[in-house]
Short mmCIF file of C-alpha atoms in Angstrom, two decimals:
data_model
loop_
_atom_site.label_atom_id
_atom_site.label_comp_id
_atom_site.label_asym_id
_atom_site.label_seq_id
_atom_site.Cartn_x
_atom_site.Cartn_y
_atom_site.Cartn_z
CA MET A 1 279.37 250.45 126.34
CA ASP A 2 278.93 254.16 125.39
CA SER A 3 278.16 255.62 122.43
CA GLU A 4 281.23 256.24 121.15
CA GLN A 5 281.77 251.95 121.08
CA MET A 6 278.77 250.77 119.96
CA GLU A 7 277.75 250.67 116.17
CA PRO A 8 274.44 252.42 114.63
CA GLU A 9 272.19 249.57 114.62
CA GLN A 10 272.34 249.58 118.41
CA ILE A 11 271.75 253.32 118.95
CA PHE A 12 269.31 252.80 116.36
CA GLU A 13 267.64 250.19 119.06
CA ARG A 14 268.87 251.83 122.19
CA VAL A 15 266.99 255.04 121.40
CA LEU A 16 263.97 254.49 119.28
CA SER A 17 260.81 255.28 121.14
CA PRO A 18 257.41 253.41 121.02
CA GLY A 19 256.39 256.14 118.79
CA ALA A 20 258.58 255.67 116.02
CA ARG A 21 258.08 251.90 116.51
CA SER A 22 254.18 251.90 115.67
CA LEU A 23 255.59 254.15 112.32
CA GLY A 24 257.35 250.70 111.11
CA THR A 25 260.32 252.31 111.93
CA GLU A 26 263.89 249.94 110.85
CA PHE A 27 267.24 251.83 110.81
CA VAL A 28 268.88 250.74 106.82
CA ALA A 29 272.19 253.53 107.20
CA TYR A 30 273.56 255.71 108.18
CA ASP A 31 277.23 258.08 107.48
CA LYS A 32 278.50 259.28 109.71
CA ALA A 33 280.61 261.43 107.94
CA GLU A 34 277.94 263.04 106.29
CA ARG A 35 275.48 262.78 109.57
CA ILE A 36 272.65 261.00 107.08
CA VAL A 37 270.35 257.83 108.20
CA HIS A 38 268.21 256.36 106.33
CA LEU A 39 265.30 254.56 107.84
CA SER A 40 262.36 252.35 106.35
CA PHE A 41 258.96 253.35 106.82
CA SER A 42 255.79 250.93 106.74
CA PRO A 43 252.75 253.18 107.67
CA LYS A 44 249.92 251.03 108.39
CA PRO A 45 246.20 250.97 106.35
CA GLU A 46 244.78 252.72 109.78
CA PHE A 47 247.52 255.80 108.32
CA ALA A 48 245.01 256.62 105.48
CA ASN A 49 243.18 259.75 104.51
CA ILE A 50 239.56 259.41 103.59
CA LEU A 51 241.79 259.87 99.55
CA GLY A 52 243.46 256.26 100.81
CA PHE A 53 246.50 258.25 101.25
CA VAL A 54 249.07 258.74 104.07
CA GLN A 55 247.59 261.04 107.03
CA GLY A 56 249.64 264.23 106.45
CA GLY A 57 250.39 264.46 110.32
CA TYR A 58 251.61 260.42 109.77
CA VAL A 59 253.66 261.57 107.51
CA ALA A 60 254.91 264.72 109.32
CA ALA A 61 255.89 262.09 112.65
CA MET A 62 258.21 259.70 110.16
CA LEU A 63 260.04 263.31 108.78
CA ASP A 64 260.37 263.97 112.66
CA GLU A 65 261.82 260.68 113.22
CA ALA A 66 263.85 261.12 110.62
CA ALA A 67 265.63 264.39 111.21
CA GLY A 68 265.53 263.10 115.21
CA MET A 69 267.07 260.01 114.54
CA ALA A 70 270.39 261.31 112.22
CA ALA A 71 271.03 263.80 115.18
CA ARG A 72 270.42 261.04 118.14
CA LEU A 73 273.20 259.27 115.56
CA SER A 74 275.98 261.89 116.21
CA LEU A 75 275.27 262.41 119.52
CA PRO A 76 276.47 260.82 123.39
CA VAL A 77 273.61 258.70 123.92
CA THR A 78 273.10 260.28 126.72
CA ARG A 79 271.78 263.55 124.53
CA ALA A 80 268.04 263.71 123.19
CA VAL A 81 267.20 266.34 121.06
CA PRO A 82 263.01 266.78 121.21
CA THR A 83 261.79 269.38 118.43
CA LEU A 84 261.20 273.02 119.09
CA THR A 85 259.70 273.93 115.73
CA PHE A 86 259.51 272.03 112.10
CA ASN A 87 257.87 273.11 108.92
CA VAL A 88 257.07 270.27 106.15
CA THR A 89 256.47 270.77 102.40
CA PHE A 90 254.08 268.20 101.36
CA LEU A 91 254.85 267.56 98.04
CA SER A 92 252.91 264.73 96.48
CA PRO A 93 250.26 262.05 98.10
CA CYS A 94 252.49 259.30 100.12
CA PRO A 95 251.51 255.88 98.87
CA VAL A 96 250.37 253.00 101.93
CA THR A 97 252.95 251.29 101.38
CA SER A 98 257.02 251.03 102.24
CA LEU A 99 258.27 254.78 102.50
CA VAL A 100 261.93 255.47 102.78
CA GLY A 101 263.07 258.36 105.20
CA GLU A 102 266.17 260.32 104.78
CA GLY A 103 267.35 262.72 107.90
CA ARG A 104 270.28 264.89 107.62
CA VAL A 105 272.22 267.18 110.24
CA VAL A 106 272.27 270.73 109.27
CA LYS A 107 274.29 272.20 112.60
CA LEU A 108 275.07 270.77 115.25
CA GLY A 109 275.12 272.94 118.16
CA ARG A 110 275.57 272.43 122.34
CA THR A 111 272.29 273.62 123.02
CA THR A 112 270.32 273.42 119.16
CA ALA A 113 270.09 271.21 116.21
CA VAL A 114 268.99 272.06 113.07
CA LEU A 115 267.96 269.14 110.87
CA GLU A 116 266.18 268.42 106.97
CA ALA A 117 264.73 265.19 106.08
CA LYS A 118 263.24 263.91 103.01
CA LEU A 119 260.82 260.95 102.31
CA LEU A 120 260.54 259.26 99.74
CA GLY A 121 258.08 257.53 97.38
CA PRO A 122 259.50 253.21 96.69
CA ASP A 123 260.20 254.94 93.29
CA GLY A 124 263.14 256.77 95.16
CA LYS A 125 260.81 260.31 94.50
CA VAL A 126 260.48 262.73 96.90
CA LEU A 127 256.93 263.28 99.07
CA ALA A 128 257.47 265.03 101.47
CA GLN A 129 260.51 266.74 103.24
CA MET A 130 260.72 269.04 106.38
CA SER A 131 263.40 271.49 108.49
CA VAL A 132 263.56 271.26 111.70
CA THR A 133 264.93 273.38 114.97
CA SER A 134 266.12 270.60 118.00
CA ALA A 135 267.10 272.02 121.28
CA VAL A 136 270.06 269.78 122.48
CA ILE A 137 269.12 268.55 126.29
CA ASP A 138 270.84 265.90 128.76
CA VAL A 139 268.57 262.29 129.02
CA THR A 140 269.01 259.34 131.08
CA PRO A 141 270.34 256.11 129.85
#
């Protein structure tokens, strides 16, 4: 079955990396027309910094996963989007609780992609955001 015939949830399960699984990543929804994905994350207590909030590196990983997944769901499963550069803006501390990641494709070209992501708290408040430039490459399914 090629990715044209697969549901977004099936593609998500097929392309989700072990690293993303360690973040407690779950599929929530995908808007194909807008190329926006919503994921949930369940950070582990050991992800906390000395202040009790999710450490910034884990926040960046969740944002990167949301952005990348938006692109992966917009491409054939034989294509991947390794990150070339990203910029994170931390707006508020991220509690160690269920969080929502929203990834969006800004531009998807033949060799590069421009992506964005937001990480939202349980109340819907944006806690962090990221802009990403990724390569678009061929991979073995």
